[in-house]
Amino acid sequence: MYKPNDLILRTTTSLIAFILLGFSIYLLFAGHNSPGGGFIGGLMTSAAIVLMYMAYGAAVLEKVLPINYRTMIPIGLLLAAGTGVGAFLFQQPFLSHTFDYFYFPILGELELATAMLFDLGVYLTVLGVTITIILSIAEDR
Amino acid sequence: MIFTVLIPLLLACFIPFISRFKQKIHTGVFVFFVPFAIFLYFIQFTGTGFESIQHTYNWIPSLGINLDFHLDGLSLLFALLISGIGALVVLYSIYYLDRSENLGHFYVYLLMFMSAMLGIVLSDNVFVLYTFWELTSISSFLLIGYWHFKEKSRYGALKSMMITIFGGLSMFGGFILLSVISGTTSIQVMIANADMILNHPYMPLALGFILLGAFTKSAQFPFHIWLPDAMEAPTPVSAYLHSATMVKAGLYLVARFSPVFADFEWFFIIVSLAGIITLCWASYMAVHQTDLKAILAFSTVSQLGMIMAMLGFGTKAAVFAAVFHILNHATFKGSLFMVAGTVDHETGTRDIRKLGGLFTFMPITATLALFGTFSMAGIPLPFLNGFYSKELFFDSTLDLREGMNATASFLAEAIPYLAVFGSIFTFVYSLYFLFGTFGGKTQVDKLAKKPHEAPFGMLISPAILVLGVILIGLFPNAFNGTFIAHAAEAVYGGDIVKDIHFWHGWDSTAFQMSLAVVGLGAILAVTRTKWNGVYQVLPGTWSVNKVYNSFMEKLDIYSRKMTTFYMTGSLRLYMALILSTILIVTAGFMLATNGFTIDFSNLAPVSIIEVAVVLVIIAAAIGTVFAKKNLAAILIVGVAGYGVALLFVIYRAPDLALTQLVVETVSVALFLLCFYHLPNLKKRNDPLRTKMTNAIISVGFGAMVTLIGISAHSSDWFGTISDYFLETSYKLGGGNNVVNVILVDMRGLDTLFEIAVLGIAALAIYTLIKFKTDKGGK
């Protein structure tokens, strides 16, 4: 069987994957105030994971990130729907969001919004969806 | 009164349990008491001083549809016929149907039919009437197809179903129109407001629809064809449904509505013309039938035509004669059907060519047949009711209303001659029926069984009916005073007191007509065999049945052709149809409403870089269409996608640009994956015509969408709500990224379902790939 020597690919991947992951987390959290958000953040994270998959293969990927991506879809959906349902606790209509500014010991004053939780749900769903699609197609023989 | 309608239905629910005992007791014994009790109930209303009764039970009050029942003279006559002959038919069927038959089914259908028929004649509400009307169609369908293992039964049942349901639906349309015109659903109220209905422009349409229903049900020309084929039903069914009750439903309908429509001159023309044509055609057709029941079927059709014609005349005498003949026909035709069934039962055949000389074997049956046929033929004997009504019929043809227009007066001139013509053939087939079966030589060797007299029980019912024939013949005025006159008054809407006399004197024209019928009829009957050739010539290949059969066949063929024409299974064709439909409908609508407006006053300035990007996208789009290889096409599509992302950048939509970039990359990758796995398909080589059509449709569609886009932009009627978003994004949403705040906060619900869509898509792909079955279909 053809066995490529992909040392360069693997080395760069282990570097770039972290940068990609970091960037995707940034996109997720920055989404409220600058371009980005759950959707693009999720896509970027999956790009990093796909890169790792291409460089190292399915076995290694499963060892490094032992995650069942399919379960992320319902988790994400539940989270997104849950933030909507949560509004009921405060006698508010479905999907009402609120935000406030809090003081954190190290980080200083920060804005925390419930919309962030919703975006996190979007993020998890998109991540689960893309990886599920790509991996199941890739593993199809 | 409602209970008389519902009791048969209620009993029908218990028949399946009762019929379990059929090995010991015939199910019909239990059934018999129901119509008999109903008959006794209705007989109490007969008498000289009769007032109509009205009962109402709420059903759907909000629509004005209630179970309104109205008993007047006409309803009473029909109710007595239905219950009385119903009881006799049940009695007859006890002896006719063997206990090995599926009796449960038979009596359930029969009781259903009885309920429906009583419902028709007692309903005062047009929609309730329609409900029962369709129930008779359905139960009659079931009864005709009772021996469902015979192909001819199924054919006859289907045919009668098609024709009567066709008529029923058109009648329904007529009823809707009527209730819209008059603003009520009650027949009595409509009759009271007849003037208003007569002057309404929709009235002819309503009349036409209702008459279509009546003509199909009462087997008028050319809708008579279902009745001869319905003779495949068991004989009690033929006797009950196809002589005495169901086929008279149409007559009932015409009679019931004639107070409303009788003053409309086309009512006279249509109804009496249809009736008289039916009378002549069917009596002529009956002469050369060879099956006993077929003779009776055509005879029924012609008698119905005669009654219909009289209802169409609408004069006092004609209405009275029509109502009288309804009663007379029910008595003698019921008995004749039972006689035919008895002959069939005892000899094993109904073919008149094999029968003959049965008088010595079956004297009682033959005597009953003699009275029935003589009454049907209208032979002038003072104890046969058929003669009275036929004479009244002739009488009424001579005294028609003054013709209001040329057609009507011409018709009025012709009717007496046609009436005599039809009656001559009535005479001929009546004698043919009697002497063909019971007279002449016996052909015992041709019969399946050795003929013998029928069992006593089988003779009771026809004997009672023949007794009715004679009693009405002897004492017509006793019946007249108690209920016939009431019925005629209900139809005519005025006083009818008419004595019935046997003798009108030699100089009476009607009597001379009767004599002519008897004389000419006797000559034709004696020389019947000599005319056989002539009888075969006229109907020959020219029959309504042929039209019906070829119509049904063609309907089948052409609908299949139509379906295969556009349902080719080719997705390309469907796509072309869908797109061109959208194109035509949308563009047509825009053109019709003058919707295309082009206004360039409100445009933003165009920069050179935008032009460059758009040119690249256009080039890519054109390249995709003309690319020779699939791989090239995919990559060029990618170019267009990245171009769009660049446009997003130019138009300052960073979120969109980011997403578009990533999504475009993923979809190009997926395209390539598909392409890699595709089998080596041959390139389509469409003919130039298809290519041109596709080009026209796609260019047209694109042009239309472009025009609509420009028009939408040009007619910016309402302001935008984006100002609100820009203003409140930070204040209320706590974010500076307006797009994101809209997505997760202001319009979060859309996003929620979009990610749900993504999740479903992912799970679907996963399922498709992981859980595919093998080719064997595991």
mmCIF file of N, CA, C and O in Angstrom, chain B residues 201-259:
data_model
loop_
_atom_site.group_PDB
_atom_site.id
_atom_site.type_symbol
_atom_site.label_atom_id
_atom_site.label_comp_id
_atom_site.label_asym_id
_atom_site.label_seq_id
_atom_site.Cartn_x
_atom_site.Cartn_y
_atom_site.Cartn_z
ATOM 1 N N PRO B 201 -82.888 34.596 -12.268
ATOM 2 C CA PRO B 201 -82.126 34.194 -13.465
ATOM 3 C C PRO B 201 -81.455 32.819 -13.336
ATOM 4 O O PRO B 201 -81.178 32.179 -14.349
ATOM 5 N N TYR B 202 -81.177 32.350 -12.115
ATOM 6 C CA TYR B 202 -80.519 31.046 -11.974
ATOM 7 C C TYR B 202 -81.499 29.882 -12.094
ATOM 8 O O TYR B 202 -81.089 28.739 -12.109
ATOM 9 N N MET B 203 -82.804 30.213 -12.159
ATOM 10 C CA MET B 203 -83.804 29.154 -12.078
ATOM 11 C C MET B 203 -83.636 28.087 -13.156
ATOM 12 O O MET B 203 -83.665 26.889 -12.831
ATOM 13 N N PRO B 204 -83.423 28.441 -14.460
ATOM 14 C CA PRO B 204 -83.297 27.380 -15.458
ATOM 15 C C PRO B 204 -82.146 26.437 -15.159
ATOM 16 O O PRO B 204 -82.247 25.221 -15.367
ATOM 17 N N LEU B 205 -81.062 26.988 -14.635
ATOM 18 C CA LEU B 205 -79.903 26.148 -14.305
ATOM 19 C C LEU B 205 -80.263 25.158 -13.205
ATOM 20 O O LEU B 205 -79.983 23.954 -13.298
ATOM 21 N N ALA B 206 -80.916 25.673 -12.160
ATOM 22 C CA ALA B 206 -81.314 24.799 -11.054
ATOM 23 C C ALA B 206 -82.268 23.728 -11.547
ATOM 24 O O ALA B 206 -82.129 22.540 -11.223
ATOM 25 N N LEU B 207 -83.226 24.131 -12.394
ATOM 26 C CA LEU B 207 -84.193 23.172 -12.920
ATOM 27 C C LEU B 207 -83.478 22.094 -13.731
ATOM 28 O O LEU B 207 -83.747 20.895 -13.574
ATOM 29 N N GLY B 208 -82.548 22.534 -14.598
ATOM 30 C CA GLY B 208 -81.839 21.567 -15.434
ATOM 31 C C GLY B 208 -81.093 20.558 -14.598
ATOM 32 O O GLY B 208 -81.156 19.337 -14.848
ATOM 33 N N PHE B 209 -80.403 21.017 -13.577
ATOM 34 C CA PHE B 209 -79.623 20.106 -12.733
ATOM 35 C C PHE B 209 -80.537 19.124 -12.008
ATOM 36 O O PHE B 209 -80.257 17.926 -11.943
ATOM 37 N N ILE B 210 -81.640 19.642 -11.475
ATOM 38 C CA ILE B 210 -82.539 18.762 -10.723
ATOM 39 C C ILE B 210 -83.165 17.741 -11.658
ATOM 40 O O ILE B 210 -83.261 16.551 -11.334
ATOM 41 N N LEU B 211 -83.547 18.191 -12.870
ATOM 42 C CA LEU B 211 -84.156 17.245 -13.806
ATOM 43 C C LEU B 211 -83.159 16.175 -14.224
ATOM 44 O O LEU B 211 -83.517 15.017 -14.417
ATOM 45 N N LEU B 212 -81.910 16.562 -14.365
ATOM 46 C CA LEU B 212 -80.887 15.564 -14.716
ATOM 47 C C LEU B 212 -80.855 14.471 -13.646
ATOM 48 O O LEU B 212 -80.759 13.281 -13.954
ATOM 49 N N GLY B 213 -80.917 14.888 -12.380
ATOM 50 C CA GLY B 213 -80.952 13.902 -11.305
ATOM 51 C C GLY B 213 -82.175 13.017 -11.402
ATOM 52 O O GLY B 213 -82.099 11.795 -11.288
ATOM 53 N N ALA B 214 -83.325 13.628 -11.663
ATOM 54 C CA ALA B 214 -84.560 12.851 -11.729
ATOM 55 C C ALA B 214 -84.540 11.905 -12.919
ATOM 56 O O ALA B 214 -84.954 10.743 -12.814
ATOM 57 N N PHE B 215 -84.023 12.369 -14.063
ATOM 58 C CA PHE B 215 -84.029 11.534 -15.262
ATOM 59 C C PHE B 215 -83.081 10.358 -15.128
ATOM 60 O O PHE B 215 -83.369 9.262 -15.599
ATOM 61 N N THR B 216 -81.931 10.570 -14.495
ATOM 62 C CA THR B 216 -81.009 9.441 -14.353
ATOM 63 C C THR B 216 -81.591 8.417 -13.395
ATOM 64 O O THR B 216 -81.503 7.216 -13.629
ATOM 65 N N LYS B 217 -82.185 8.871 -12.314
ATOM 66 C CA LYS B 217 -82.705 7.926 -11.334
ATOM 67 C C LYS B 217 -83.903 7.182 -11.897
ATOM 68 O O LYS B 217 -84.052 5.978 -11.684
ATOM 69 N N SER B 218 -84.751 7.883 -12.635
ATOM 70 C CA SER B 218 -85.953 7.249 -13.147
ATOM 71 C C SER B 218 -85.746 6.660 -14.537
ATOM 72 O O SER B 218 -86.706 6.382 -15.232
ATOM 73 N N ALA B 219 -84.492 6.494 -14.922
ATOM 74 C CA ALA B 219 -84.168 5.784 -16.154
ATOM 75 C C ALA B 219 -84.870 6.361 -17.368
ATOM 76 O O ALA B 219 -85.488 5.660 -18.150
ATOM 77 N N GLN B 220 -84.814 7.684 -17.526
ATOM 78 C CA GLN B 220 -85.377 8.294 -18.725
ATOM 79 C C GLN B 220 -84.329 8.288 -19.835
ATOM 80 O O GLN B 220 -83.128 8.275 -19.572
ATOM 81 N N PHE B 221 -84.822 8.295 -21.071
ATOM 82 C CA PHE B 221 -83.925 8.312 -22.224
ATOM 83 C C PHE B 221 -83.027 9.544 -22.148
ATOM 84 O O PHE B 221 -83.535 10.635 -21.883
ATOM 85 N N PRO B 222 -81.761 9.494 -22.368
ATOM 86 C CA PRO B 222 -80.939 8.338 -22.705
ATOM 87 C C PRO B 222 -80.241 7.711 -21.493
ATOM 88 O O PRO B 222 -79.245 7.031 -21.668
ATOM 89 N N PHE B 223 -80.735 7.975 -20.298
ATOM 90 C CA PHE B 223 -80.062 7.422 -19.117
ATOM 91 C C PHE B 223 -80.695 6.107 -18.676
ATOM 92 O O PHE B 223 -80.478 5.657 -17.571
ATOM 93 N N HIS B 224 -81.548 5.533 -19.563
ATOM 94 C CA HIS B 224 -82.274 4.333 -19.158
ATOM 95 C C HIS B 224 -81.385 3.104 -19.172
ATOM 96 O O HIS B 224 -81.801 2.062 -18.701
ATOM 97 N N ILE B 225 -80.187 3.209 -19.714
ATOM 98 C CA ILE B 225 -79.413 1.992 -20.009
ATOM 99 C C ILE B 225 -79.004 1.217 -18.772
ATOM 100 O O ILE B 225 -78.709 0.035 -18.862
ATOM 101 N N TRP B 226 -78.993 1.880 -17.617
ATOM 102 C CA TRP B 226 -78.551 1.111 -16.447
ATOM 103 C C TRP B 226 -79.600 0.120 -15.989
ATOM 104 O O TRP B 226 -79.285 -0.908 -15.395
ATOM 105 N N LEU B 227 -80.877 0.403 -16.283
ATOM 106 C CA LEU B 227 -81.930 -0.428 -15.702
ATOM 107 C C LEU B 227 -81.939 -1.850 -16.261
ATOM 108 O O LEU B 227 -81.984 -2.807 -15.482
ATOM 109 N N PRO B 228 -81.895 -2.048 -17.590
ATOM 110 C CA PRO B 228 -81.852 -3.429 -18.073
ATOM 111 C C PRO B 228 -80.659 -4.214 -17.529
ATOM 112 O O PRO B 228 -80.768 -5.423 -17.294
ATOM 113 N N ASP B 229 -79.532 -3.543 -17.318
ATOM 114 C CA ASP B 229 -78.373 -4.266 -16.785
ATOM 115 C C ASP B 229 -78.502 -4.526 -15.296
ATOM 116 O O ASP B 229 -77.826 -5.392 -14.751
ATOM 117 N N ALA B 230 -79.373 -3.748 -14.631
ATOM 118 C CA ALA B 230 -79.577 -3.977 -13.200
ATOM 119 C C ALA B 230 -80.413 -5.227 -12.969
ATOM 120 O O ALA B 230 -80.654 -5.610 -11.826
ATOM 121 N N MET B 231 -80.868 -5.873 -14.058
ATOM 122 C CA MET B 231 -81.685 -7.074 -13.901
ATOM 123 C C MET B 231 -80.859 -8.276 -13.461
ATOM 124 O O MET B 231 -81.386 -9.365 -13.266
ATOM 125 N N GLU B 232 -79.554 -8.080 -13.335
ATOM 126 C CA GLU B 232 -78.717 -9.162 -12.818
ATOM 127 C C GLU B 232 -78.919 -9.338 -11.317
ATOM 128 O O GLU B 232 -78.427 -10.276 -10.724
ATOM 129 N N ALA B 233 -79.646 -8.406 -10.722
ATOM 130 C CA ALA B 233 -79.905 -8.508 -9.280
ATOM 131 C C ALA B 233 -80.880 -9.652 -9.035
ATOM 132 O O ALA B 233 -81.571 -10.101 -9.951
ATOM 133 N N PRO B 234 -80.956 -10.159 -7.807
ATOM 134 C CA PRO B 234 -81.990 -11.137 -7.484
ATOM 135 C C PRO B 234 -83.369 -10.558 -7.791
ATOM 136 O O PRO B 234 -83.583 -9.347 -7.654
ATOM 137 N N THR B 235 -84.304 -11.405 -8.167
ATOM 138 C CA THR B 235 -85.610 -10.913 -8.607
ATOM 139 C C THR B 235 -86.348 -10.082 -7.554
ATOM 140 O O THR B 235 -86.963 -9.079 -7.916
ATOM 141 N N PRO B 236 -86.323 -10.430 -6.261
ATOM 142 C CA PRO B 236 -87.004 -9.548 -5.302
ATOM 143 C C PRO B 236 -86.469 -8.128 -5.371
ATOM 144 O O PRO B 236 -87.233 -7.168 -5.253
ATOM 145 N N VAL B 237 -85.171 -8.003 -5.612
ATOM 146 C CA VAL B 237 -84.579 -6.667 -5.724
ATOM 147 C C VAL B 237 -85.123 -5.963 -6.950
ATOM 148 O O VAL B 237 -85.504 -4.792 -6.902
ATOM 149 N N SER B 238 -85.175 -6.690 -8.071
ATOM 150 C CA SER B 238 -85.705 -6.067 -9.287
ATOM 151 C C SER B 238 -87.133 -5.635 -9.077
ATOM 152 O O SER B 238 -87.546 -4.556 -9.517
ATOM 153 N N ALA B 239 -87.898 -6.493 -8.414
ATOM 154 C CA ALA B 239 -89.306 -6.171 -8.209
ATOM 155 C C ALA B 239 -89.454 -4.941 -7.332
ATOM 156 O O ALA B 239 -90.308 -4.092 -7.571
ATOM 157 N N TYR B 240 -88.607 -4.850 -6.332
ATOM 158 C CA TYR B 240 -88.747 -3.773 -5.356
ATOM 159 C C TYR B 240 -88.120 -2.488 -5.874
ATOM 160 O O TYR B 240 -88.795 -1.462 -6.004
ATOM 161 N N LEU B 241 -86.835 -2.561 -6.188
ATOM 162 C CA LEU B 241 -86.110 -1.348 -6.544
ATOM 163 C C LEU B 241 -86.463 -0.890 -7.948
ATOM 164 O O LEU B 241 -86.711 0.282 -8.190
ATOM 165 N N HIS B 242 -86.448 -1.829 -8.878
ATOM 166 C CA HIS B 242 -86.435 -1.411 -10.275
ATOM 167 C C HIS B 242 -87.808 -1.480 -10.906
ATOM 168 O O HIS B 242 -87.936 -1.458 -12.115
ATOM 169 N N SER B 243 -88.823 -1.629 -10.079
ATOM 170 C CA SER B 243 -90.146 -1.438 -10.648
ATOM 171 C C SER B 243 -90.976 -0.525 -9.759
ATOM 172 O O SER B 243 -91.646 0.365 -10.250
ATOM 173 N N ALA B 244 -90.913 -0.728 -8.451
ATOM 174 C CA ALA B 244 -91.890 -0.049 -7.605
ATOM 175 C C ALA B 244 -91.337 1.170 -6.899
ATOM 176 O O ALA B 244 -92.071 2.132 -6.686
ATOM 177 N N THR B 245 -90.088 1.166 -6.498
ATOM 178 C CA THR B 245 -89.662 2.239 -5.597
ATOM 179 C C THR B 245 -88.565 3.141 -6.142
ATOM 180 O O THR B 245 -88.813 4.297 -6.454
ATOM 181 N N MET B 246 -87.343 2.599 -6.287
ATOM 182 C CA MET B 246 -86.226 3.506 -6.541
ATOM 183 C C MET B 246 -86.394 4.269 -7.842
ATOM 184 O O MET B 246 -86.138 5.467 -7.906
ATOM 185 N N VAL B 247 -86.812 3.554 -8.888
ATOM 186 C CA VAL B 247 -86.950 4.238 -10.166
ATOM 187 C C VAL B 247 -88.057 5.285 -10.112
ATOM 188 O O VAL B 247 -88.138 6.135 -10.987
ATOM 189 N N LYS B 248 -88.898 5.201 -9.093
ATOM 190 C CA LYS B 248 -89.927 6.233 -8.972
ATOM 191 C C LYS B 248 -89.439 7.419 -8.154
ATOM 192 O O LYS B 248 -90.164 8.401 -8.005
ATOM 193 N N ALA B 249 -88.244 7.313 -7.608
ATOM 194 C CA ALA B 249 -87.712 8.446 -6.851
ATOM 195 C C ALA B 249 -87.602 9.669 -7.747
ATOM 196 O O ALA B 249 -87.875 10.800 -7.319
ATOM 197 N N GLY B 250 -87.188 9.450 -9.002
ATOM 198 C CA GLY B 250 -87.087 10.573 -9.930
ATOM 199 C C GLY B 250 -88.452 11.183 -10.199
ATOM 200 O O GLY B 250 -88.606 12.404 -10.280
ATOM 201 N N LEU B 251 -89.452 10.289 -10.338
ATOM 202 C CA LEU B 251 -90.816 10.792 -10.543
ATOM 203 C C LEU B 251 -91.265 11.593 -9.327
ATOM 204 O O LEU B 251 -91.892 12.648 -9.448
ATOM 205 N N TYR B 252 -90.919 11.046 -8.152
ATOM 206 C CA TYR B 252 -91.286 11.762 -6.925
ATOM 207 C C TYR B 252 -90.672 13.155 -6.925
ATOM 208 O O TYR B 252 -91.321 14.139 -6.582
ATOM 209 N N LEU B 253 -89.409 13.206 -7.330
ATOM 210 C CA LEU B 253 -88.713 14.494 -7.309
ATOM 211 C C LEU B 253 -89.398 15.489 -8.244
ATOM 212 O O LEU B 253 -89.642 16.639 -7.877
ATOM 213 N N VAL B 254 -89.700 15.024 -9.465
ATOM 214 C CA VAL B 254 -90.356 15.921 -10.422
ATOM 215 C C VAL B 254 -91.718 16.342 -9.889
ATOM 216 O O VAL B 254 -92.092 17.515 -9.944
ATOM 217 N N ALA B 255 -92.447 15.360 -9.321
ATOM 218 C CA ALA B 255 -93.772 15.681 -8.797
ATOM 219 C C ALA B 255 -93.663 16.660 -7.640
ATOM 220 O O ALA B 255 -94.440 17.609 -7.520
ATOM 221 N N ARG B 256 -92.668 16.442 -6.783
ATOM 222 C CA ARG B 256 -92.502 17.269 -5.600
ATOM 223 C C ARG B 256 -92.195 18.711 -5.977
ATOM 224 O O ARG B 256 -92.678 19.650 -5.356
ATOM 225 N N PHE B 257 -91.378 18.866 -7.032
ATOM 226 C CA PHE B 257 -90.978 20.230 -7.397
ATOM 227 C C PHE B 257 -91.855 20.822 -8.485
ATOM 228 O O PHE B 257 -91.621 21.952 -8.889
ATOM 229 N N SER B 258 -92.836 20.070 -8.948
ATOM 230 C CA SER B 258 -93.610 20.646 -10.045
ATOM 231 C C SER B 258 -94.449 21.855 -9.602
ATOM 232 O O SER B 258 -94.679 22.743 -10.422
ATOM 233 N N PRO B 259 -94.899 21.966 -8.331
ATOM 234 C CA PRO B 259 -95.561 23.233 -7.970
ATOM 235 C C PRO B 259 -94.651 24.430 -8.125
ATOM 236 O O PRO B 259 -95.122 25.544 -8.340
#
